[in-house]
C-alpha positions as a Markdown table, in Angstrom:
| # | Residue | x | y | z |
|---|---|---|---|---|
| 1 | Unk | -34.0 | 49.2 | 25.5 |
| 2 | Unk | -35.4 | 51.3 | 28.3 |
| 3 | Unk | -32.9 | 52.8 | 30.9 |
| 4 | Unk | -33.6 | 51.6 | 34.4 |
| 5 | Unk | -33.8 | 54.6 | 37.3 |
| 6 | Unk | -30.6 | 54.9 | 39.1 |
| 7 | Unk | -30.7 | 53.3 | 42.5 |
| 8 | Unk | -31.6 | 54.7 | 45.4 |
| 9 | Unk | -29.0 | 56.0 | 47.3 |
| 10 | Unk | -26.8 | 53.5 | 49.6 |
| 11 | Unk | -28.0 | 50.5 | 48.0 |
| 12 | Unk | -25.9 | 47.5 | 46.8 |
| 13 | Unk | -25.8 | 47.3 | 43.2 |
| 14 | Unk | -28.2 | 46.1 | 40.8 |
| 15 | Unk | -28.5 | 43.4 | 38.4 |
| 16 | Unk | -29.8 | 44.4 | 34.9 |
| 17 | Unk | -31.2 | 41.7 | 32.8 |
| 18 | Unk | -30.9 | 42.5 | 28.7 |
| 19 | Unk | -34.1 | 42.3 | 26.9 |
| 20 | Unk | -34.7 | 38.9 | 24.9 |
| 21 | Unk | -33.9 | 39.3 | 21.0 |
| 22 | Unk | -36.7 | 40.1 | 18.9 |
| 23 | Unk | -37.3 | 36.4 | 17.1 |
| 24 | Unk | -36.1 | 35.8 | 13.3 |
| 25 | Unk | -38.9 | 34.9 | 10.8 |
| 26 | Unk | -36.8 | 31.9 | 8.2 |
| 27 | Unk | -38.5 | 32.0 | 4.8 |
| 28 | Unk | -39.4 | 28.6 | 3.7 |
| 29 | Unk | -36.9 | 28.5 | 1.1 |
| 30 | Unk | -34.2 | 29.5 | 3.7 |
| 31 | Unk | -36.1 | 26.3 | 6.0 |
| 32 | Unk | -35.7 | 24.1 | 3.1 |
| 33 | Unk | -31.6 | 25.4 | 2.6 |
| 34 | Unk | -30.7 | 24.4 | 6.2 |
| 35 | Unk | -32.8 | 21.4 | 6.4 |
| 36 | Unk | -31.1 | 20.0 | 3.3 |
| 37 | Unk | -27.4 | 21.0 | 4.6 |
| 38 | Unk | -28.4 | 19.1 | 8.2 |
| 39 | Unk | -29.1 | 15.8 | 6.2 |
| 40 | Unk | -25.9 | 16.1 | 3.9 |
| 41 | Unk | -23.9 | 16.9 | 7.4 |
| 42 | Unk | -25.3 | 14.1 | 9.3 |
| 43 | Unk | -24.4 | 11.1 | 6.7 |
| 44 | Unk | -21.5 | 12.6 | 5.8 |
| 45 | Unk | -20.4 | 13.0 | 9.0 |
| 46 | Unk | -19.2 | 16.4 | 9.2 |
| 47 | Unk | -16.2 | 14.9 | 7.0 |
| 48 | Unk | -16.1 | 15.7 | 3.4 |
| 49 | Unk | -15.4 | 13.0 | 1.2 |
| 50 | Unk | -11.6 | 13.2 | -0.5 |
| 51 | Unk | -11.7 | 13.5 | -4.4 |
| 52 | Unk | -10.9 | 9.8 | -5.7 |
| 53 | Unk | -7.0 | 9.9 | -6.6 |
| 54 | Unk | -5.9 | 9.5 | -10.5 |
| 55 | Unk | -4.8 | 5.6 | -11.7 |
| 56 | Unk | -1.2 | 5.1 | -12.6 |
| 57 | Unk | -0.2 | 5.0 | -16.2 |
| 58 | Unk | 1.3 | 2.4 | -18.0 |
| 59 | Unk | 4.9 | 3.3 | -17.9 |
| 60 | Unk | 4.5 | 4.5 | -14.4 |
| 61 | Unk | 4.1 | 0.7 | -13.1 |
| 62 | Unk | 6.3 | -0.5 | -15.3 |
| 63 | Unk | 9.3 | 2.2 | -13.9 |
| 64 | Unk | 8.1 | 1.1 | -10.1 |
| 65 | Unk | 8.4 | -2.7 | -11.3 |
| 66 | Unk | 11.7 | -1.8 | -13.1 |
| 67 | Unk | 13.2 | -0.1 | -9.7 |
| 68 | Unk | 12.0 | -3.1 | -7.8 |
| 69 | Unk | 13.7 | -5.5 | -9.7 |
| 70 | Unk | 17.1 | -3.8 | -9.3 |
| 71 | Unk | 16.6 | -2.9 | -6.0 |
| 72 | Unk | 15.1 | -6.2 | -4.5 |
| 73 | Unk | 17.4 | -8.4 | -6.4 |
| 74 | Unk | 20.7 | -6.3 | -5.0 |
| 75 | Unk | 18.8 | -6.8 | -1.3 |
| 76 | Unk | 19.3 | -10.8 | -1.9 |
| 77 | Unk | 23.1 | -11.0 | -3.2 |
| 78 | Unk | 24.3 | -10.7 | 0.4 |
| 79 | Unk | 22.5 | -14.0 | 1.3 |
| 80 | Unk | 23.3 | -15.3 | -2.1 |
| 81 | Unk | 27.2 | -14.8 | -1.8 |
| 82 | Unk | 26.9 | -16.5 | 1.5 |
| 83 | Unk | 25.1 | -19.5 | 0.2 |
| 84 | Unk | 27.6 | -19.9 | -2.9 |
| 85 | Unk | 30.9 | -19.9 | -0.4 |
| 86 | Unk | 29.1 | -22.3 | 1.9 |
| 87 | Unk | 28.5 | -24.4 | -1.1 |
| 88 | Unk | 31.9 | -24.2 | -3.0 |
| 89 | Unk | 33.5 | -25.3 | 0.8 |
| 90 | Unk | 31.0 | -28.3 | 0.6 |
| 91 | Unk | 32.4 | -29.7 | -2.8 |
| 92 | Unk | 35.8 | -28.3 | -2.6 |
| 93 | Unk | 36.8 | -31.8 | -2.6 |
| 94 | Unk | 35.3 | -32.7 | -5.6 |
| 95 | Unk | 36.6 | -31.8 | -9.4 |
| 96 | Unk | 34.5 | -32.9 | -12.8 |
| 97 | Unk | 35.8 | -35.1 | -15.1 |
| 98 | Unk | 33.8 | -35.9 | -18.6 |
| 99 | Unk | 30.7 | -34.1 | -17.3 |
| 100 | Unk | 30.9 | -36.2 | -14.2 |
| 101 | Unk | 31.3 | -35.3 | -10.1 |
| 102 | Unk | 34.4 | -36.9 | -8.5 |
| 103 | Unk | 34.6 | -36.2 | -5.2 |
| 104 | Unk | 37.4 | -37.8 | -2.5 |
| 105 | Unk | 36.3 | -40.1 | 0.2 |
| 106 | Unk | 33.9 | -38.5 | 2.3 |
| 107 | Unk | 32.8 | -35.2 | 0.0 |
| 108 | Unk | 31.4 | -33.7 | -0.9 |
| 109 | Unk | 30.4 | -32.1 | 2.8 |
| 110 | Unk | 26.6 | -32.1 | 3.0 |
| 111 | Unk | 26.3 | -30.0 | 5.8 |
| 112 | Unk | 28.0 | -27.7 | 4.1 |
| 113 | Unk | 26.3 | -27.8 | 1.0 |
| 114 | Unk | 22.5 | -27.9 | 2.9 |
| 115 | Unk | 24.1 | -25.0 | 4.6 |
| 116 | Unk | 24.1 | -22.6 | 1.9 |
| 117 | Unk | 21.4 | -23.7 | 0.1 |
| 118 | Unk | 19.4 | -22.9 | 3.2 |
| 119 | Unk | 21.1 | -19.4 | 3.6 |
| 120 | Unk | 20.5 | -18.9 | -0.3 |
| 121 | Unk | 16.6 | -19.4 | 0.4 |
| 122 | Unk | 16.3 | -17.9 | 3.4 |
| 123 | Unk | 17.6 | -14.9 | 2.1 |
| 124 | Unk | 15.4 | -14.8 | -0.9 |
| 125 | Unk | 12.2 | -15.4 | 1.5 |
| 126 | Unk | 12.5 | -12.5 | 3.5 |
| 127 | Unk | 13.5 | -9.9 | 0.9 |
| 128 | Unk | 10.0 | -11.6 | -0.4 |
| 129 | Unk | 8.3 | -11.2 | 2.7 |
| 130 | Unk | 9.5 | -7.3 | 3.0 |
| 131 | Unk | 8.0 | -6.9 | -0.7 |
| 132 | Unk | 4.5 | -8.5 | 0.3 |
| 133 | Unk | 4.7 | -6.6 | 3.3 |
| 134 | Unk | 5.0 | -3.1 | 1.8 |
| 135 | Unk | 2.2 | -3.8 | -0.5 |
| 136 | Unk | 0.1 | -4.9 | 2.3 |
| 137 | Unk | 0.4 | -2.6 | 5.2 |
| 138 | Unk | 1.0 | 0.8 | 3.0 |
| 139 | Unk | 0.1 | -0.1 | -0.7 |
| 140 | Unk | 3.9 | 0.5 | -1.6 |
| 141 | Unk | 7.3 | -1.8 | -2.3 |
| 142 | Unk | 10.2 | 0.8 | -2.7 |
| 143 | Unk | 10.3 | 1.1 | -6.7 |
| 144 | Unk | 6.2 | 2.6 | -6.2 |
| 145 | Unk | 7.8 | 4.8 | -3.3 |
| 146 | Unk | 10.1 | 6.7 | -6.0 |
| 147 | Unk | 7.6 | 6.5 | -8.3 |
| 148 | Unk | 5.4 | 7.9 | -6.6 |
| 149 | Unk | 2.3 | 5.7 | -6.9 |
| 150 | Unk | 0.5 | 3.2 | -4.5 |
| 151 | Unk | -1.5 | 0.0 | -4.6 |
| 152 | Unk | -5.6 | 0.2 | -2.8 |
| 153 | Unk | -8.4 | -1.4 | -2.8 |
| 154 | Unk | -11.0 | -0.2 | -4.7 |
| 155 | Unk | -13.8 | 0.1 | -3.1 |
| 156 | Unk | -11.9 | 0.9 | 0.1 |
| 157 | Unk | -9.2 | 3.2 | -1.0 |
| 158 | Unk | -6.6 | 1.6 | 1.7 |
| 159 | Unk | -3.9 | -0.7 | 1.6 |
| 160 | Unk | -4.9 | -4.2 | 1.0 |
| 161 | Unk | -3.9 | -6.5 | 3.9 |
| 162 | Unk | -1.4 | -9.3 | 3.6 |
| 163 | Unk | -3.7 | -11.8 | 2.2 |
| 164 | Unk | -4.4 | -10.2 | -0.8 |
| 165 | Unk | -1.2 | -8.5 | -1.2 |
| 166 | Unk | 0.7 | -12.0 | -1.5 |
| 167 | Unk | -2.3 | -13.9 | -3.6 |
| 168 | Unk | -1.9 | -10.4 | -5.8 |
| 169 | Unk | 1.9 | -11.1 | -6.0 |
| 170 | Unk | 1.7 | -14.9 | -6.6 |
| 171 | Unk | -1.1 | -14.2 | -9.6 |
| 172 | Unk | 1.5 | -11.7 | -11.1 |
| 173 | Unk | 4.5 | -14.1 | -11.2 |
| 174 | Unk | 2.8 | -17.0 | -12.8 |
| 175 | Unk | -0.9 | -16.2 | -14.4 |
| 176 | Unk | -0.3 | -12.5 | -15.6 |
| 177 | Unk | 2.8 | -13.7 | -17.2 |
| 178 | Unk | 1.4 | -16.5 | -19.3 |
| 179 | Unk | 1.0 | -15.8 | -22.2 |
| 180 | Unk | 3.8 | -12.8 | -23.1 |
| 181 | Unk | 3.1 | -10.5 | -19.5 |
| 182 | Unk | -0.8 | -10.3 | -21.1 |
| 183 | Unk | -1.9 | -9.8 | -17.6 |
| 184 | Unk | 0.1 | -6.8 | -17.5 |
| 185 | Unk | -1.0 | -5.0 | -20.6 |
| 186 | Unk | -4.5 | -5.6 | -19.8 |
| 187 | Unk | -4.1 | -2.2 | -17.7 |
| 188 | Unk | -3.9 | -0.7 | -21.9 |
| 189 | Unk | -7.3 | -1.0 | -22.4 |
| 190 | Unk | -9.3 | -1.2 | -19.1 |
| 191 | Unk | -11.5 | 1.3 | -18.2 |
| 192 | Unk | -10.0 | 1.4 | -14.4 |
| 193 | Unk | -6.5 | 0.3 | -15.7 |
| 194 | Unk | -6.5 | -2.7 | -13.7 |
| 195 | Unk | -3.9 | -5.7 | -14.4 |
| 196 | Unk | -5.5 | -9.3 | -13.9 |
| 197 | Unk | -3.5 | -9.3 | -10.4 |
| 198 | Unk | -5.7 | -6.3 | -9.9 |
| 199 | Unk | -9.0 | -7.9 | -10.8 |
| 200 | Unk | -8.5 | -11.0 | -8.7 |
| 201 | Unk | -8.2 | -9.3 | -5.8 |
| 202 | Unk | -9.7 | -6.0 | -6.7 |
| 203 | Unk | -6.8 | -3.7 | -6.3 |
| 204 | Unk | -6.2 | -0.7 | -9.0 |
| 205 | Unk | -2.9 | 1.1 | -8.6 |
| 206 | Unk | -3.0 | 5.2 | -7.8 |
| 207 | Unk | -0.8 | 8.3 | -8.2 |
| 208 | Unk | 0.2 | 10.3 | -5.5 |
């Protein structure tokens, strides 16, 4: 660039403007190049899309559903305890005889014995609602947590809601056991290793 005169003596100083840059001929094929990465940008939204996670194996499920079990069913023994002592105060009056109930005047105590059935349910209903729950708001009861493996949807890739996850938990204890856990094996041979409480409400099961 050319060098500007000094100023003249006693003047203020002066502002110096740099020269515009010289403009950059593109090739077309380099036009084409940034055309094409502007359209991938703009429906991708500057976010790249994750890679789609593995499915759980066979014998991973089966270890979360084995852990659930024991861990589930020890949650409901509290509640269970409770419910048999509030029962065995309601008939303490009462002996069998010959296969028969004979109680003293009076027994056996039904408020007593409504008591603990109602303590034995209740107890069993919210260690079910806390398994629905996990399923539904993170895609995990505790047995998947140690496992290490999570329930999504799959078009979604996100936890399934609570609707689902309790029709998906209601189909597993009844249909996909009938006959011989069938619904369960059906993982075996399908190509996304879904269960038929998977298919029904379009869940598949992933490692983490």
């Amino acid at each position: 660039p050319a060098v500007s005169p000094p100023p003249p003596a006693g003047s203020g100083p002066v502002l110096r403007i740099p020269p515009k840059p010289a403009a950059v001929e593109l090739s077309a094929e380099d036009r084409r190049a940034i055309g094409r990465t502007a359209t991938i940008d703009s429906v991708a939204g500057h976010t790249p899309k994750p890679a789609p996670r593995p499915r759980a194996g066979f014998f991973y499920r089966l270890a979360g559903r084995l852990i659930d079990g024991i861990l589930y069913g020890l949650a409901t023994v509290p509640t269970a305890l409770a419910g048999f002592f509030l029962m065995r105060e309601g008939y303490k009056d009462c002996v069998t005889f010959n296969d028969e109930l004979i109680c003293r005047p009076g027994a056996p105590n039904l408020t007593m014995v409504i008591a603990g059935v109602a303590v034995g349910i209740t107890g069993v209903l919210c260690i079910a609602l806390i398994y629905v729950r996990g399923i539904a708001r993170r895609g995990q009861t505790w047995g998947r947590r140690i496992v290490g493996i999570k329930i999504v949807g799959k078009l979604t890739g996100e936890p399934i809601g609570m609707g689902r996850a309790l029709g998906r938990t209601l189909f597993a204890a009844t249909i996909s056991t009938i006959p011989l856990y069938l619904g369960y094996f059906w993982m075996l041979w399908d190509k996304d290793k879904q269960t038929w409480h998977d298919k029904v409400v379009n869940s598949v099961v992933i490692k983490l």
